[in-house]
Amino acid sequence: MPDQVVALGAVTVLGVLEQAYFSLQVIYARRKYSVSPPATAGPPEFDRIFRAQANCSEYFPIFITVLWTSGVFFSQGLSAVCGLLYLYGRLSYFRGYSESAQGRLAPLYFCAQVLWVLIGFSSVGVLLTFCRVYLDVDLVQELCSALDLL
Amino acid sequence: MPDQVVALGAVTVLGVLEQAYFSLQVIYARRKYSVSPPATAGPPEFDRIFRAQANCSEYFPIFITVLWTSGVFFSQGLSAVCGLLYLYGRLSYFRGYSESAQGRLAPLYFCAQVLWVLIGFSSVGVLLTFCRVYLDVDLVQELCSALDLL
Amino acid sequence: MPDQVVALGAVTVLGVLEQAYFSLQVIYARRKYSVSPPATAGPPEFDRIFRAQANCSEYFPIFITVLWTSGVFFSQGLSAVCGLLYLYGRLSYFRGYSESAQGRLAPLYFCAQVLWVLIGFSSVGVLLTFCRVYLDVDLVQELCSALDLL
């Protein structure tokens, strides 16, 4: 089993390392701007870094979930590529947001688009598997036959 | 492997779509009540929608985790049904909380109960598997034999 | 399949129960210090409990992710032991933070160290599997042969 999902595992470990990097940035920002826990608000520079990390953390479980459903039910290779694009987008988002609220927008839209692609892959993969397992219908084959008839 | 967990995969994808819907509602509310990031506080109407989404996001990883442990170690069918009930409960919660802090309570209790059922299923499933694998004891069979003796 | 990951399943269920315990503590604190939702700020005693739970929730998906990647790609037994240590650390963190902001530090560092060990295990496991599957190189065997030659 591990052999068939190792590319997903690799992207997952990279994603965890990225989250660790974001968490460290918040710790540095807490020191730099003297915002001690449990406080979560400070100067705008701190707030942006804090919110950037919070937003990345919030989306991390969604990302891991769709990465794996897409990889297991649709295609490991395509999912892993999308996963790498998403992680790159999140890094740009974090850096952009750290500089200005405006700077977060472009990479945020990019990340959202990659997530939608992974959601689309997952939906198609789950639907095809569902029809094959429970309805005994192979939609891919049906489609190919239909195209042959044309 | 995917064939044996496709119902869990389907509930998972639905759950992700629901989270995407909640996130969009927060974006609309940010525009409507003019609360620009990184600010997270605004009029009570905005605060309720923001907290509703934050609460759903916070519980999403717990939900996905128990959905899968329950489905893999106990019963895929029962877990998928509980998963659908939970997602329905979360939708009611989000809508109720958007209207009033009071309106969140009934669906929140319902969601908590469904989560406890999934935790119960997971615990029983893991315990039975654990005894079978590490202690070589089949608790279900032992119980049936004991009942036969009565 | 479930048989080979049951120890990971057991640690996962324990982790979910611990999160449920933390959530209940926040509910009790909300009543005790009269902080009604959607408000999330109150006296420092409440803020500390609220932030302790928020921090544990934020790290829960990371923990579950590395527990499983480490368990599947490296070693189930070692991962499960690290998982138990992490859950114990989180309990100490929650209790320490409830009493004082200072009290959270020692267990927080402990939890971070355990997470880094799990990330290390995951990285090594994924790397070895990756080389074996895609490059047809068994790094462990290569290393043993190299050591034999010395």
XYZ file of C-alpha atoms in Angstrom:
450
model
C 0.000 0.000 0.000
C 2.627 2.668 0.928
C 4.269 2.179 -2.466
C 1.148 3.337 -4.319
C 0.783 6.610 -2.403
C 4.394 7.642 -1.823
C 4.130 10.766 -4.021
C 1.147 11.910 -1.913
C 3.201 11.156 1.191
C 6.080 13.273 -0.128
C 3.810 16.283 -0.841
C 2.213 15.820 2.598
C 5.577 15.937 4.385
C 6.530 19.067 2.380
C 3.212 20.626 3.413
C 3.903 19.892 7.096
C 7.376 21.441 6.793
C 5.824 24.548 5.225
C 3.356 24.849 8.125
C 6.263 24.487 10.560
C 8.023 27.347 8.750
C 4.907 29.571 9.036
C 4.583 28.765 12.750
C 8.206 29.761 13.332
C 7.575 33.082 11.531
C 4.724 33.835 13.965
C 7.006 33.060 16.924
C 9.667 35.448 15.517
C 6.978 38.109 14.893
C 5.691 37.721 18.483
C 9.220 38.472 19.736
C 9.878 41.295 17.265
C 6.616 43.149 17.982
C 6.455 42.109 21.687
C 3.052 40.398 21.490
C 3.059 37.787 24.256
C 0.519 34.959 24.350
C -2.411 34.746 25.021
C -2.691 38.100 23.171
C -3.259 37.674 19.427
C -3.470 41.318 18.374
C -0.683 43.844 17.922
C 0.573 46.299 15.293
C -0.741 45.724 11.717
C 2.581 44.087 10.686
C 2.091 41.445 13.391
C -1.627 41.027 12.658
C -0.930 40.277 9.004
C 1.656 37.583 9.794
C -0.625 36.115 12.472
C -3.621 36.021 10.122
C -1.521 34.642 7.240
C -0.458 31.705 9.400
C -3.993 31.249 10.780
C -5.430 31.176 7.255
C -2.807 28.650 6.052
C -3.483 26.465 9.133
C -7.225 26.649 8.563
C -6.869 25.438 4.974
C -4.217 22.808 5.720
C -6.706 20.007 6.648
C -8.850 20.812 3.588
C -5.753 20.668 1.392
C -4.501 17.358 2.836
C -8.009 15.890 2.544
C -8.519 16.758 -1.141
C -4.894 15.903 -1.996
C -5.483 12.356 -0.761
C -9.056 11.824 -2.051
C -7.931 13.122 -5.444
C -4.769 11.003 -5.344
C -6.454 7.788 -4.213
C -9.645 7.991 -6.309
C -8.423 9.877 -9.390
C -4.688 10.166 -10.148
C -1.694 10.220 -7.814
C 0.559 11.999 -10.314
C -1.827 14.861 -11.156
C -2.708 15.318 -7.473
C 0.934 15.488 -6.434
C 1.624 18.152 -9.102
C -1.394 20.195 -7.928
C -0.189 19.722 -4.354
C 3.227 21.192 -5.171
C 1.560 24.147 -6.957
C -0.642 24.741 -3.898
C 2.335 24.699 -1.514
C 4.179 27.158 -3.773
C 1.062 29.378 -3.828
C 0.820 29.310 -0.021
C 4.450 30.401 0.316
C 3.771 33.357 -2.029
C 0.591 34.125 -0.070
C 2.428 34.166 3.265
C 5.192 36.414 1.937
C 2.738 38.717 0.153
C 0.449 39.044 3.198
C 3.470 39.736 5.454
C 4.176 42.816 3.323
C 0.656 44.141 2.732
C -2.998 43.040 2.923
C -3.163 43.665 -0.840
C -0.183 41.382 -1.479
C -2.085 38.324 -0.291
C -4.763 38.482 -2.997
C -3.118 37.146 -6.175
C -1.562 34.040 -4.534
C -4.790 33.467 -2.543
C -6.821 33.275 -5.766
C -4.181 30.954 -7.251
C -4.371 28.628 -4.202
C -8.177 28.660 -4.349
C -8.073 27.671 -8.026
C -5.676 24.779 -7.336
C -7.962 23.612 -4.491
C -10.955 23.676 -6.850
C -9.020 21.564 -9.372
C -8.253 19.021 -6.602
C -11.921 19.092 -5.507
C -12.922 18.490 -9.144
C -10.496 15.540 -9.475
C -11.771 14.104 -6.176
C -15.415 14.442 -7.233
C -14.831 12.775 -10.605
C -12.719 10.009 -9.047
C -15.216 9.291 -6.255
C -18.169 9.375 -8.696
C -16.514 6.927 -11.123
C -15.499 4.567 -8.292
C -18.971 4.832 -6.723
C -20.729 3.890 -9.994
C -18.331 0.990 -10.564
C -18.639 -0.427 -7.028
C -22.309 0.126 -6.198
C -24.030 0.339 -9.610
C -21.636 -1.956 -11.475
C -21.411 0.703 -14.202
C -18.020 1.665 -15.649
C -18.718 5.271 -16.740
C -15.358 5.632 -18.502
C -16.011 2.539 -20.616
C -19.627 3.603 -21.286
C -18.394 6.981 -22.457
C -15.779 5.419 -24.738
C -18.383 3.087 -26.244
C -20.757 6.018 -26.785
C -17.981 7.963 -28.535
C -17.170 4.934 -30.694
C -20.806 4.755 -31.834
C -20.744 8.330 -33.070
C -8.340 -0.327 -1.691
C -10.256 2.734 -3.030
C -13.244 0.479 -3.752
C -13.652 -0.396 -0.067
C -13.745 3.217 1.156
C -15.580 5.004 -1.672
C -18.597 5.898 0.516
C -16.217 7.562 2.999
C -14.577 9.336 0.058
C -17.974 10.612 -1.130
C -18.901 12.016 2.319
C -15.427 13.561 2.556
C -15.810 15.381 -0.768
C -19.267 16.636 0.307
C -17.711 17.867 3.555
C -15.031 19.786 1.657
C -17.682 21.370 -0.584
C -19.631 22.432 2.520
C -16.497 24.058 3.992
C -15.951 25.864 0.682
C -19.541 27.168 0.889
C -18.947 28.457 4.460
C -15.708 30.175 3.388
C -17.538 31.929 0.540
C -20.184 33.162 3.011
C -17.447 34.766 5.138
C -16.028 36.478 2.031
C -19.505 37.841 1.163
C -19.989 38.975 4.787
C -16.592 40.739 4.752
C -17.786 42.735 1.717
C -21.289 43.380 3.051
C -20.131 44.646 6.460
C -16.875 46.215 5.145
C -14.520 44.188 7.382
C -11.218 43.997 5.472
C -8.495 41.485 6.422
C -6.528 41.242 8.662
C -9.393 42.536 10.869
C -11.612 39.728 12.176
C -14.096 41.751 14.229
C -17.022 43.825 13.039
C -20.733 44.222 13.736
C -22.392 41.272 15.581
C -23.906 39.973 12.296
C -20.405 39.640 10.847
C -18.925 38.202 14.064
C -21.523 35.430 14.119
C -20.846 34.379 10.522
C -17.082 34.572 11.134
C -17.285 32.477 14.304
C -19.680 29.989 12.678
C -17.160 29.336 9.904
C -14.253 29.251 12.379
C -16.071 26.687 14.525
C -16.922 24.496 11.507
C -13.296 24.697 10.301
C -12.006 23.807 13.755
C -14.159 20.679 13.895
C -13.563 19.650 10.273
C -10.312 17.695 10.946
C -11.884 15.965 13.966
C -14.892 15.017 11.840
C -12.801 13.680 8.930
C -10.603 11.754 11.390
C -13.444 9.959 13.205
C -15.378 9.432 9.950
C -12.425 7.455 8.581
C -11.382 5.598 11.760
C -15.010 4.619 12.280
C -15.403 3.643 8.617
C -12.168 1.662 8.365
C -12.249 -0.104 11.764
C -16.002 -0.415 12.372
C -18.487 -0.011 9.501
C -18.257 2.040 6.322
C -22.044 2.181 5.811
C -22.930 3.380 9.344
C -20.065 5.903 9.304
C -21.159 7.336 5.959
C -24.745 7.759 7.244
C -23.469 9.506 10.399
C -21.236 11.640 8.191
C -24.212 12.826 6.121
C -26.166 13.622 9.314
C -23.204 15.612 10.634
C -22.886 17.635 7.417
C -26.630 18.367 7.504
C -26.271 19.433 11.162
C -23.370 21.757 10.311
C -25.428 23.439 7.563
C -28.264 24.045 10.079
C -25.710 25.310 12.605
C -24.198 27.781 10.142
C -27.608 29.112 9.097
C -28.868 29.249 12.690
C -25.745 31.045 13.982
C -25.901 33.552 11.073
C -29.329 34.623 12.369
C -28.727 34.595 16.143
C -26.294 33.234 18.749
C -29.244 31.283 20.178
C -30.002 29.699 16.799
C -26.693 27.835 16.792
C -27.427 25.751 19.896
C -29.847 23.013 18.762
C -27.842 22.010 15.631
C -24.585 22.276 17.626
C -25.849 19.718 20.147
C -27.017 17.504 17.284
C -23.575 17.671 15.610
C -21.865 16.907 18.926
C -24.070 13.844 19.402
C -23.274 12.546 15.906
C -19.552 13.077 16.597
C -19.857 11.088 19.834
C -21.540 8.247 17.931
C -18.645 8.240 15.435
C -16.140 8.328 18.314
C -17.986 5.372 19.895
C -17.911 3.411 16.620
C -14.194 4.200 16.205
C -13.383 3.115 19.766
C -15.264 -0.177 19.452
C -13.766 -0.874 16.011
C -10.209 -0.100 17.113
C -10.598 -2.109 20.336
C -11.918 -5.200 18.502
C -9.176 -4.986 15.860
C -6.512 -4.417 18.538
C -7.579 -7.512 20.515
C -7.698 -9.603 17.352
C -4.275 -8.488 16.036
C -2.197 -8.203 19.215
C -3.947 -10.515 21.707
C -5.306 -13.015 19.175
C -8.723 -12.703 20.852
C -11.869 -12.306 18.739
C -14.100 -10.413 21.196
C -17.191 -10.666 18.969
C -16.866 -14.447 18.749
C -16.122 -14.706 22.514
C -19.251 -12.695 23.236
C -21.389 -14.859 20.940
C -20.038 -18.049 22.578
C -20.735 -16.616 26.042
C -24.296 -15.750 25.005
C -24.746 -19.275 23.575
C -23.730 -20.790 26.917
C -26.436 -18.869 28.769
C -5.373 -3.170 5.798
C -6.979 -2.076 9.125
C -4.942 -4.755 10.910
C -1.640 -3.139 9.898
C -2.527 0.345 11.192
C -4.575 -0.429 14.314
C -2.008 1.091 16.704
C -2.183 4.342 14.707
C -5.979 4.094 14.875
C -5.834 3.699 18.659
C -3.600 6.765 19.126
C -5.872 8.711 16.743
C -9.002 7.882 18.772
C -7.189 8.897 21.989
C -6.208 12.174 20.298
C -9.825 12.872 19.347
C -10.955 12.158 22.923
C -8.319 14.592 24.216
C -9.569 17.300 21.827
C -13.126 16.636 23.041
C -11.902 17.107 26.626
C -10.255 20.451 25.720
C -13.442 21.635 23.964
C -15.492 20.808 27.070
C -13.048 22.830 29.211
C -13.648 25.877 26.986
C -17.419 25.426 27.343
C -17.055 25.275 31.159
C -14.765 28.349 31.079
C -17.308 30.258 28.953
C -19.940 29.590 31.652
C -17.613 30.306 34.579
C -16.352 33.645 33.211
C -19.635 34.556 31.446
C -18.151 34.882 27.954
C -21.015 34.123 25.544
C -20.393 33.320 21.857
C -19.589 34.936 19.446
C -17.278 36.783 21.892
C -13.863 35.099 22.218
C -12.193 37.481 24.676
C -12.683 37.779 28.422
C -10.581 37.845 31.581
C -6.988 36.533 31.216
C -7.988 33.200 32.852
C -10.543 32.637 30.092
C -8.221 33.885 27.332
C -5.541 31.392 28.339
C -7.927 28.419 28.275
C -9.410 29.613 24.970
C -5.968 30.036 23.379
C -4.735 26.704 24.788
C -7.615 24.907 23.096
C -7.198 26.933 19.886
C -3.489 26.062 19.753
C -4.154 22.338 20.344
C -6.871 22.374 17.651
C -4.570 24.130 15.224
C -1.846 21.485 15.669
C -4.238 18.512 15.697
C -4.334 18.070 11.868
C -0.530 18.413 11.664
C -0.151 15.813 14.409
C -2.580 13.323 12.815
C -0.903 13.851 9.423
C 2.658 13.154 10.597
C 1.506 10.330 12.909
C 0.106 8.497 9.894
C 2.807 9.324 7.327
C 5.426 8.271 9.881
C 3.432 5.130 10.788
C 2.710 4.066 7.208
C 6.082 4.905 5.606
C 8.470 4.378 8.536
C 7.391 2.403 11.618
C 3.964 1.933 13.172
C 5.330 1.077 16.622
C 7.708 4.054 16.947
C 5.052 6.433 15.597
C 2.440 5.185 18.056
C 4.868 5.683 20.980
C 5.665 9.233 19.782
C 1.932 9.832 19.377
C 1.275 8.861 23.009
C 4.127 11.139 24.173
C 2.655 14.016 22.130
C -0.830 13.520 23.603
C 0.663 13.463 27.110
C 2.597 16.655 26.290
C -0.565 18.374 25.026
C -2.387 17.532 28.266
C 0.474 19.064 30.295
C 0.431 22.093 27.962
C -3.300 22.633 28.394
C -3.083 22.366 32.179
C 0.048 24.539 32.372
C -1.408 27.247 30.110
C -4.694 27.253 32.115
C -2.669 28.274 35.161
C -0.225 30.770 33.621
C 1.173 31.837 30.240
C 4.599 30.763 31.539
C 3.303 27.273 32.407
C 2.668 26.458 28.755
C 6.299 26.757 27.646
C 8.012 23.559 28.854
C 5.299 21.168 27.545
C 5.030 23.207 24.326
C 8.733 22.689 23.613
C 8.330 18.990 24.432
C 5.394 18.667 21.979
C 7.346 20.522 19.289
C 10.278 18.134 19.740
C 8.032 15.073 19.430
C 6.471 16.565 16.283
C 9.968 17.086 14.807
C 10.813 13.443 15.533
C 7.622 12.359 13.722
C 8.447 14.707 10.817
C 11.955 13.164 10.704
C 10.543 9.617 10.668
C 8.060 10.622 7.927
C 10.780 12.218 5.796
C 13.096 9.214 6.078
C 10.241 6.770 5.421
C 8.937 8.681 2.408
C 12.453 9.159 0.990
C 13.306 5.439 1.288
C 9.972 4.408 -0.257
C 10.337 7.015 -3.022
C 13.829 5.761 -3.997
C 12.645 2.169 -3.937
C 9.504 2.774 -6.046
C 10.658 5.379 -8.576
C 14.438 4.911 -8.747
C 14.510 1.195 -7.987
C 17.206 1.884 -5.377
C 16.993 0.299 -1.928
C 18.897 2.867 0.142
C 18.878 0.688 3.286
C 20.458 -2.214 1.413
C 22.945 0.091 -0.347
C 23.956 1.512 3.020
C 24.410 -1.964 4.522
C 26.525 -3.054 1.550
C 28.654 0.080 1.825
C 29.189 -0.578 5.539
C 30.115 -4.201 4.790
C 32.797 -3.035 2.339
C 34.486 -0.891 4.971
